PDB file of C-alpha atoms in Angstrom:
ATOM      1  CA  MET O   1       0.062  -0.077   0.036  1.00 98.00           C
ATOM      2  CA  LEU O   2       1.418   3.472  -1.145  1.00 98.00           C
ATOM      3  CA  ALA O   3       0.204   6.348   0.791  1.00 98.00           C
ATOM      4  CA  THR O   4       0.818   9.655  -1.498  1.00 97.00           C
ATOM      5  CA  SER O   5      -1.108  12.428  -2.847  1.00 95.00           C
ATOM      6  CA  THR O   6       1.559  13.477  -4.749  1.00 95.00           C
ATOM      7  CA  HIS O   7       2.215  10.930  -7.896  1.00 95.00           C
ATOM      8  CA  LEU O   8       1.461  13.132 -10.629  1.00 91.00           C
ATOM      9  CA  ASN O   9       0.373  10.506 -12.951  1.00 90.00           C
ATOM     10  CA  GLN O  10      -3.269   9.192 -12.609  1.00 87.00           C
ATOM     11  CA  THR O  11      -2.811   5.894 -14.114  1.00 92.00           C
ATOM     12  CA  PRO O  12      -0.928   3.554 -13.346  1.00 95.00           C
ATOM     13  CA  ALA O  13      -1.065   3.794  -9.740  1.00 96.00           C
ATOM     14  CA  ALA O  14       2.915   3.876  -8.051  1.00 97.00           C
ATOM     15  CA  ALA O  15       2.095   1.066  -5.536  1.00 98.00           C
ATOM     16  CA  PRO O  16       2.457  -1.737  -8.429  1.00 97.00           C
ATOM     17  CA  ILE O  17       5.548  -0.037  -9.889  1.00 97.00           C
ATOM     18  CA  ILE O  18       7.168   0.087  -6.450  1.00 97.00           C
ATOM     19  CA  ALA O  19       6.338  -3.874  -5.970  1.00 97.00           C
ATOM     20  CA  ALA O  20       7.620  -4.892  -9.253  1.00 97.00           C
ATOM     21  CA  ALA O  21      10.886  -2.967  -8.612  1.00 97.00           C
ATOM     22  CA  LEU O  22      11.153  -4.370  -5.297  1.00 96.00           C
ATOM     23  CA  GLY O  23      10.685  -8.185  -6.735  1.00 97.00           C
ATOM     24  CA  CYS O  24       7.146  -8.986  -5.396  1.00 95.00           C
ATOM     25  CA  ASP O  25       5.453 -11.831  -6.850  1.00 94.00           C
ATOM     26  CA  ARG O  26       2.284 -10.466  -7.834  1.00 94.00           C
ATOM     27  CA  PRO O  27       0.953  -8.671  -4.921  1.00 96.00           C
ATOM     28  CA  ALA O  28      -2.169  -6.704  -4.354  1.00 96.00           C
ATOM     29  CA  ALA O  29      -0.684  -3.377  -4.683  1.00 97.00           C
ATOM     30  CA  TYR O  30      -2.553   0.128  -4.976  1.00 97.00           C
ATOM     31  CA  ASP O  31      -2.232   3.668  -3.644  1.00 98.00           C
ATOM     32  CA  ILE O  32      -4.165   5.508  -0.733  1.00 97.00           C
ATOM     33  CA  SER O  33      -5.219   9.088  -1.508  1.00 95.00           C
ATOM     34  CA  ALA O  34      -5.811  10.510   1.907  1.00 95.00           C
ATOM     35  CA  GLY O  35      -3.599  13.522   1.961  1.00 94.00           C
ATOM     36  CA  CYS O  36      -1.276  13.742   5.361  1.00 96.00           C
ATOM     37  CA  SER O  37      -3.441  10.647   7.050  1.00 97.00           C
ATOM     38  CA  GLY O  38      -2.733   8.288   4.387  1.00 98.00           C
ATOM     39  CA  TYR O  39       0.019   6.323   6.138  1.00 98.00           C
ATOM     40  CA  ALA O  40      -2.193   5.784   9.437  1.00 98.00           C
ATOM     41  CA  HIS O  41      -5.054   4.896   6.718  1.00 98.00           C
ATOM     42  CA  GLY O  42      -2.757   2.232   5.461  1.00 98.00           C
ATOM     43  CA  VAL O  43      -1.639   0.905   8.932  1.00 98.00           C
ATOM     44  CA  GLY O  44      -5.388   0.314   9.365  1.00 97.00           C
ATOM     45  CA  GLN O  45      -6.280  -1.216   6.327  1.00 97.00           C
ATOM     46  CA  ALA O  46      -3.005  -3.771   6.626  1.00 97.00           C
ATOM     47  CA  THR O  47      -4.025  -4.262  10.307  1.00 96.00           C
ATOM     48  CA  ALA O  48      -7.453  -5.050   9.605  1.00 96.00           C
ATOM     49  CA  LEU O  49      -6.763  -7.543   6.350  1.00 96.00           C
ATOM     50  CA  ILE O  50      -4.088  -9.476   8.516  1.00 95.00           C
ATOM     51  CA  ASN O  51      -6.307  -9.776  11.217  1.00 93.00           C
ATOM     52  CA  SER O  52      -9.290 -11.217   9.218  1.00 94.00           C
ATOM     53  CA  GLY O  53      -6.866 -13.893   7.507  1.00 93.00           C
ATOM     54  CA  GLN O  54      -6.798 -12.004   4.039  1.00 95.00           C
ATOM     55  CA  SER O  55      -3.166 -11.265   4.032  1.00 95.00           C
ATOM     56  CA  ASP O  56       0.154 -11.943   6.260  1.00 94.00           C
ATOM     57  CA  THR O  57       2.652  -9.400   5.414  1.00 96.00           C
ATOM     58  CA  ILE O  58       1.738  -5.988   4.111  1.00 97.00           C
ATOM     59  CA  LEU O  59       4.163  -3.318   3.455  1.00 98.00           C
ATOM     60  CA  VAL O  60       2.979   0.129   4.104  1.00 98.00           C
ATOM     61  CA  ILE O  61       4.762   3.374   2.335  1.00 98.00           C
ATOM     62  CA  GLY O  62       4.005   7.043   2.805  1.00 98.00           C
ATOM     63  CA  SER O  63       5.816   8.632   0.081  1.00 98.00           C
ATOM     64  CA  GLU O  64       5.652  12.255  -0.968  1.00 97.00           C
ATOM     65  CA  LYS O  65       7.261  14.958  -3.298  1.00 96.00           C
ATOM     66  CA  LEU O  66       5.571  17.728  -2.287  1.00 95.00           C
ATOM     67  CA  SER O  67       8.175  19.943  -4.064  1.00 94.00           C
ATOM     68  CA  ASN O  68       6.401  19.187  -7.016  1.00 93.00           C
ATOM     69  CA  VAL O  69       2.815  20.610  -5.849  1.00 93.00           C
ATOM     70  CA  ILE O  70       3.763  23.716  -4.025  1.00 92.00           C
ATOM     71  CA  ASP O  71       4.403  27.032  -5.435  1.00 91.00           C
ATOM     72  CA  LEU O  72       7.907  27.562  -4.034  1.00 89.00           C
ATOM     73  CA  GLY O  73       7.370  31.502  -4.105  1.00 87.00           C
ATOM     74  CA  GLU O  74       4.354  31.259  -1.570  1.00 87.00           C
ATOM     75  CA  ARG O  75       5.684  32.023   1.313  1.00 85.00           C
ATOM     76  CA  SER O  76       2.659  30.991   3.688  1.00 82.00           C
ATOM     77  CA  VAL O  77       3.067  27.236   2.214  1.00 88.00           C
ATOM     78  CA  ALA O  78       6.534  26.668   0.563  1.00 88.00           C
ATOM     79  CA  PRO O  79       8.659  26.548   4.106  1.00 91.00           C
ATOM     80  CA  ILE O  80       6.679  24.246   5.519  1.00 92.00           C
ATOM     81  CA  PHE O  81       6.787  21.264   3.491  1.00 94.00           C
ATOM     82  CA  GLY O  82       9.412  18.896   2.691  1.00 95.00           C
ATOM     83  CA  ASP O  83      10.072  15.629   0.194  1.00 97.00           C
ATOM     84  CA  GLY O  84      10.361  12.417   1.969  1.00 97.00           C
ATOM     85  CA  ALA O  85       9.591   8.705   2.386  1.00 98.00           C
ATOM     86  CA  GLY O  86       9.207   5.939   5.153  1.00 97.00           C
ATOM     87  CA  ALA O  87       7.721   2.311   5.480  1.00 97.00           C
ATOM     88  CA  ALA O  88       6.333  -0.437   7.558  1.00 97.00           C
ATOM     89  CA  LEU O  89       6.318  -4.098   7.071  1.00 96.00           C
ATOM     90  CA  ILE O  90       3.323  -5.190   8.818  1.00 96.00           C
ATOM     91  CA  THR O  91       2.996  -8.610   9.582  1.00 95.00           C
ATOM     92  CA  ARG O  92       1.332 -11.624  11.966  1.00 90.00           C
ATOM     93  CA  THR O  93       3.722 -11.924  14.924  1.00 85.00           C
ATOM     94  CA  GLU O  94       3.464 -13.129  18.388  1.00 78.00           C
ATOM     95  CA  THR O  95       5.010  -9.994  19.656  1.00 71.00           C
ATOM     96  CA  GLY O  96       3.857  -6.212  19.186  1.00 71.00           C
ATOM     97  CA  HIS O  97       0.492  -5.230  18.562  1.00 90.00           C
ATOM     98  CA  ILE O  98      -1.531  -2.590  16.590  1.00 95.00           C
ATOM     99  CA  ARG O  99      -4.563  -1.884  18.344  1.00 95.00           C
ATOM    100  CA  ARG O 100      -8.131  -0.685  16.550  1.00 95.00           C
ATOM    101  CA  THR O 101      -8.055   2.131  14.354  1.00 97.00           C
ATOM    102  CA  VAL O 102      -9.804   5.353  14.775  1.00 98.00           C
ATOM    103  CA  TRP O 103     -10.654   7.494  11.344  1.00 98.00           C
ATOM    104  CA  GLY O 104     -12.652   9.941   9.789  1.00 97.00           C
ATOM    105  CA  SER O 105     -13.001  12.910   7.623  1.00 96.00           C
ATOM    106  CA  LEU O 106     -14.958  16.347   7.835  1.00 95.00           C
ATOM    107  CA  GLY O 107     -15.588  17.105   4.000  1.00 94.00           C
ATOM    108  CA  GLU O 108     -17.537  20.448   4.959  1.00 96.00           C
ATOM    109  CA  GLN O 109     -13.653  21.454   6.076  1.00 94.00           C
ATOM    110  CA  SER O 110     -12.463  20.443   2.656  1.00 93.00           C
ATOM    111  CA  HIS O 111     -11.795  23.825   1.592  1.00 94.00           C
ATOM    112  CA  LEU O 112      -8.762  24.589   4.284  1.00 93.00           C
ATOM    113  CA  ILE O 113      -6.421  22.415   2.472  1.00 92.00           C
ATOM    114  CA  ARG O 114      -6.711  22.290  -1.518  1.00 93.00           C
ATOM    115  CA  GLN O 115      -5.632  22.270  -4.851  1.00 89.00           C
ATOM    116  CA  GLU O 116      -6.373  25.563  -6.679  1.00 89.00           C
ATOM    117  CA  PRO O 117      -6.879  26.091  -9.405  1.00 89.00           C
ATOM    118  CA  THR O 118      -8.565  22.872 -10.675  1.00 88.00           C
ATOM    119  CA  TRP O 119      -7.004  20.743 -13.296  1.00 88.00           C
ATOM    120  CA  GLU O 120     -10.336  21.171 -15.025  1.00 92.00           C
ATOM    121  CA  ASP O 121     -10.091  24.899 -14.605  1.00 92.00           C
ATOM    122  CA  GLN O 122      -6.885  24.946 -15.829  1.00 89.00           C
ATOM    123  CA  ARG O 123      -7.787  22.508 -19.077  1.00 91.00           C
ATOM    124  CA  ALA O 124     -10.593  24.748 -19.911  1.00 93.00           C
ATOM    125  CA  ASP O 125      -8.169  27.841 -20.108  1.00 93.00           C
ATOM    126  CA  PRO O 126      -4.934  26.492 -20.157  1.00 90.00           C
ATOM    127  CA  GLU O 127      -3.535  30.158 -21.718  1.00 90.00           C
ATOM    128  CA  THR O 128      -4.486  32.277 -18.538  1.00 91.00           C
ATOM    129  CA  THR O 129      -5.073  29.865 -15.659  1.00 92.00           C
ATOM    130  CA  PRO O 130      -2.013  29.120 -13.747  1.00 90.00           C
ATOM    131  CA  THR O 131      -0.633  25.764 -12.690  1.00 88.00           C
ATOM    132  CA  PRO O 132      -2.621  24.202  -9.736  1.00 89.00           C
ATOM    133  CA  PHE O 133      -0.936  24.411  -6.646  1.00 92.00           C
ATOM    134  CA  LEU O 134      -1.295  22.954  -3.027  1.00 90.00           C
ATOM    135  CA  ARG O 135      -3.228  25.804  -0.870  1.00 91.00           C
ATOM    136  CA  MET O 136      -3.861  26.024   2.765  1.00 90.00           C
ATOM    137  CA  GLU O 137      -5.860  27.918   5.420  1.00 91.00           C
ATOM    138  CA  GLY O 138      -3.211  27.874   7.990  1.00 88.00           C
ATOM    139  CA  THR O 139      -4.739  29.766  10.869  1.00 92.00           C
ATOM    140  CA  GLU O 140      -7.979  27.661  10.182  1.00 95.00           C
ATOM    141  CA  VAL O 141      -5.917  24.659  10.410  1.00 94.00           C
ATOM    142  CA  PHE O 142      -4.483  25.504  13.479  1.00 94.00           C
ATOM    143  CA  ARG O 143      -7.239  26.465  15.219  1.00 95.00           C
ATOM    144  CA  TRP O 144      -9.105  23.053  14.390  1.00 95.00           C
ATOM    145  CA  ALA O 145      -6.016  20.896  14.921  1.00 95.00           C
ATOM    146  CA  THR O 146      -5.504  22.386  18.588  1.00 95.00           C
ATOM    147  CA  VAL O 147      -9.123  21.863  19.449  1.00 96.00           C
ATOM    148  CA  ALA O 148     -10.123  18.565  17.482  1.00 96.00           C
ATOM    149  CA  VAL O 149      -7.010  16.577  17.710  1.00 97.00           C
ATOM    150  CA  PRO O 150      -6.635  16.117  21.528  1.00 97.00           C
ATOM    151  CA  LYS O 151     -10.365  14.575  21.559  1.00 97.00           C
ATOM    152  CA  ILE O 152      -9.006  12.629  18.332  1.00 98.00           C
ATOM    153  CA  VAL O 153      -6.538  11.426  20.536  1.00 98.00           C
ATOM    154  CA  SER O 154      -8.755  10.453  23.399  1.00 97.00           C
ATOM    155  CA  GLU O 155     -10.775   8.555  21.076  1.00 98.00           C
ATOM    156  CA  ILE O 156      -7.572   6.646  19.686  1.00 98.00           C
ATOM    157  CA  ALA O 157      -6.424   5.633  23.276  1.00 97.00           C
ATOM    158  CA  GLU O 158      -9.992   4.339  24.270  1.00 97.00           C
ATOM    159  CA  ALA O 159     -10.031   2.368  21.006  1.00 97.00           C
ATOM    160  CA  GLY O 160      -6.752   0.980  21.949  1.00 96.00           C
ATOM    161  CA  GLY O 161      -7.962  -0.333  25.463  1.00 96.00           C
ATOM    162  CA  VAL O 162      -5.591   2.187  26.978  1.00 96.00           C
ATOM    163  CA  PRO O 163      -5.768   5.295  29.511  1.00 96.00           C
ATOM    164  CA  LEU O 164      -3.937   8.041  28.145  1.00 95.00           C
ATOM    165  CA  ARG O 165      -1.769   7.944  31.071  1.00 94.00           C
ATOM    166  CA  ASP O 166      -0.263   4.583  30.376  1.00 96.00           C
ATOM    167  CA  ILE O 167       1.176   6.172  26.760  1.00 97.00           C
ATOM    168  CA  GLU O 168       4.942   6.328  26.519  1.00 97.00           C
ATOM    169  CA  VAL O 169       5.726   7.636  23.312  1.00 98.00           C
ATOM    170  CA  PHE O 170       3.316  10.597  21.212  1.00 98.00           C
ATOM    171  CA  VAL O 171       3.785  10.586  17.369  1.00 98.00           C
ATOM    172  CA  PRO O 172       1.404  13.624  16.157  1.00 98.00           C
ATOM    173  CA  HIS O 173       1.526  14.180  12.534  1.00 97.00           C
ATOM    174  CA  GLN O 174       4.539  16.562  12.071  1.00 97.00           C
ATOM    175  CA  ALA O 175       2.512  19.933  10.582  1.00 95.00           C
ATOM    176  CA  ASN O 176       4.332  22.117  12.580  1.00 93.00           C
ATOM    177  CA  LEU O 177       5.651  22.491  16.406  1.00 94.00           C
ATOM    178  CA  ARG O 178       2.997  25.236  17.421  1.00 94.00           C
ATOM    179  CA  ILE O 179       0.156  22.682  16.556  1.00 96.00           C
ATOM    180  CA  ILE O 180       2.319  19.712  18.084  1.00 96.00           C
ATOM    181  CA  ASP O 181       3.000  21.909  21.280  1.00 95.00           C
ATOM    182  CA  GLY O 182      -0.845  22.875  21.437  1.00 95.00           C
ATOM    183  CA  VAL O 183      -2.230  19.259  21.260  1.00 96.00           C
ATOM    184  CA  ALA O 184       0.380  17.926  23.848  1.00 95.00           C
ATOM    185  CA  ARG O 185      -0.569  21.082  26.345  1.00 94.00           C
ATOM    186  CA  LYS O 186      -4.062  19.847  26.207  1.00 94.00           C
ATOM    187  CA  LEU O 187      -3.260  16.371  26.746  1.00 95.00           C
ATOM    188  CA  GLY O 188      -1.385  17.231  29.814  1.00 92.00           C
ATOM    189  CA  TRP O 189       2.011  15.726  28.106  1.00 91.00           C
ATOM    190  CA  GLN O 190       4.304  18.782  29.027  1.00 78.00           C
ATOM    191  CA  ASP O 191       6.530  16.685  31.087  1.00 75.00           C
ATOM    192  CA  GLU O 192       8.905  13.764  30.122  1.00 80.00           C
ATOM    193  CA  SER O 193       6.593  11.144  30.854  1.00 86.00           C
ATOM    194  CA  VAL O 194       5.780  11.085  27.247  1.00 96.00           C
ATOM    195  CA  VAL O 195       8.279  11.183  24.467  1.00 97.00           C
ATOM    196  CA  ILE O 196       7.013  13.433  21.618  1.00 97.00           C
ATOM    197  CA  ALA O 197       7.923  12.940  18.534  1.00 97.00           C
ATOM    198  CA  ASP O 198       9.357  16.461  16.815  1.00 96.00           C
ATOM    199  CA  ASP O 199      10.854  15.060  13.661  1.00 96.00           C
ATOM    200  CA  VAL O 200       9.306  18.236  11.726  1.00 96.00           C
ATOM    201  CA  ARG O 201      12.182  20.382  12.968  1.00 95.00           C
ATOM    202  CA  ARG O 202      14.628  18.251  10.383  1.00 94.00           C
ATOM    203  CA  ALA O 203      12.245  16.979   7.761  1.00 95.00           C
ATOM    204  CA  GLY O 204       9.071  19.625   7.475  1.00 95.00           C
ATOM    205  CA  ASN O 205       5.808  18.599   6.782  1.00 96.00           C
ATOM    206  CA  THR O 206       6.535  15.457   4.835  1.00 97.00           C
ATOM    207  CA  SER O 207       2.321  14.632   4.727  1.00 97.00           C
ATOM    208  CA  ALA O 208       2.202  11.021   4.540  1.00 98.00           C
ATOM    209  CA  ALA O 209       5.237  10.014   5.398  1.00 98.00           C
ATOM    210  CA  ALA O 210       5.602  12.189   8.234  1.00 98.00           C
ATOM    211  CA  LEU O 211       4.476   9.366  10.629  1.00 98.00           C
ATOM    212  CA  PRO O 212       6.913   6.934   9.610  1.00 98.00           C
ATOM    213  CA  LEU O 213       9.797   9.473   9.715  1.00 98.00           C
ATOM    214  CA  ALA O 214       9.337  10.541  13.017  1.00 98.00           C
ATOM    215  CA  ILE O 215       9.311   6.775  14.379  1.00 98.00           C
ATOM    216  CA  GLU O 216      12.540   6.443  12.816  1.00 97.00           C
ATOM    217  CA  ASP O 217      13.881   9.286  14.239  1.00 97.00           C
ATOM    218  CA  LEU O 218      12.798   8.587  17.597  1.00 97.00           C
ATOM    219  CA  VAL O 219      14.197   5.013  17.557  1.00 97.00           C
ATOM    220  CA  SER O 220      17.181   5.570  15.643  1.00 96.00           C
ATOM    221  CA  SER O 221      18.006   8.688  18.174  1.00 96.00           C
ATOM    222  CA  GLU O 222      17.362   6.121  20.968  1.00 96.00           C
ATOM    223  CA  ARG O 223      14.613   8.660  22.425  1.00 96.00           C
ATOM    224  CA  ALA O 224      12.304   5.926  22.579  1.00 97.00           C
ATOM    225  CA  LYS O 225      12.821   2.378  22.568  1.00 96.00           C
ATOM    226  CA  PRO O 226      11.304  -0.313  20.119  1.00 95.00           C
ATOM    227  CA  GLY O 227       8.613  -2.324  22.537  1.00 94.00           C
ATOM    228  CA  GLN O 228       7.108   1.010  24.064  1.00 96.00           C
ATOM    229  CA  LEU O 229       3.432   1.967  24.353  1.00 97.00           C
ATOM    230  CA  ALA O 230       2.886   4.475  21.642  1.00 98.00           C
ATOM    231  CA  LEU O 231       0.002   6.537  20.101  1.00 98.00           C
ATOM    232  CA  GLN O 232       0.314   8.060  16.512  1.00 98.00           C
ATOM    233  CA  VAL O 233      -2.278  10.780  14.852  1.00 98.00           C
ATOM    234  CA  SER O 234      -2.068  12.196  11.726  1.00 98.00           C
ATOM    235  CA  PHE O 235      -4.538  14.795   9.942  1.00 97.00           C
ATOM    236  CA  GLY O 236      -4.739  16.719   6.650  1.00 94.00           C
ATOM    237  CA  ALA O 237      -6.385  17.373   3.262  1.00 93.00           C
ATOM    238  CA  GLY O 238     -10.323  16.161   3.552  1.00 92.00           C
ATOM    239  CA  LEU O 239     -10.091  17.087   6.217  1.00 94.00           C
ATOM    240  CA  SER O 240      -9.191  13.501   6.819  1.00 97.00           C
ATOM    241  CA  TYR O 241      -7.436  11.969  10.049  1.00 98.00           C
ATOM    242  CA  ALA O 242      -6.486   8.588  11.428  1.00 98.00           C
ATOM    243  CA  GLY O 243      -4.591   7.081  14.256  1.00 98.00           C
ATOM    244  CA  GLN O 244      -3.612   3.956  16.301  1.00 98.00           C
ATOM    245  CA  VAL O 245      -1.985   2.802  19.762  1.00 98.00           C
ATOM    246  CA  PHE O 246       0.682   0.464  18.803  1.00 97.00           C
ATOM    247  CA  ASP O 247       3.755  -1.408  20.207  1.00 95.00           C
ATOM    248  CA  LEU O 248       7.014   0.897  18.886  1.00 95.00           C
ATOM    249  CA  PRO O 249       8.541  -1.107  16.367  1.00 93.00           C
ATOM    250  CA  ARG O 250      12.168  -1.687  15.864  1.00 90.00           C
ATOM    251  CA  VAL O 251      13.747   0.146  12.709  1.00 90.00           C
ATOM    252  CA  ALA O 252      16.013  -1.138  10.040  1.00 83.00           C
TER     253      ALA O 252
END
């Protein structure tokens, strides 16, 4: 499963091409378009397929080349985003556990993160219509995230069957530090009892790649250890969101 919103070719999907390059033998392979929350959507789908017996091993990838879809001269957008890719190999195992996924969307807020103009507009009038680029209402996204995400995190913990006080590692979507700090403050996670991912300092907002990159950064830097109880949450265009409680994995 490939979570991406920046594969520029509508056909074919990128996942089958990647699977062939990896030497996989006739795998099911498809792209997931859920904005920044695409990777967490993929983790949810993979877990459900494995738990139902449909699959044994699934590679979930989050990959974005946002430099292709942003106006590099737009100061409200260009400094925020980065290119990146990360992945998780999810398989049936006696150790490690991914709990129930919480996910959803608020289509009435879809205008907050959008492509503008549309490709239909550009095709209808290519001479005067500019190239479609990613646009974002940053202030409104910030307000929504700092209010809604703490509630979503509580839902994720409840679905995972654990109290918030038991969470050892918090992996929020790496949108920006102000949102991360605001969410952590409302959850009461400002002391050192919870390790909070902040890979945005290094990589920027890499959309669907943000969660796996943040996990890799936490474990490889030894700020967090495999086996610790973690909670991840992501949100973005749609507005879509998704997250899970899970045991922090080893990293390659």
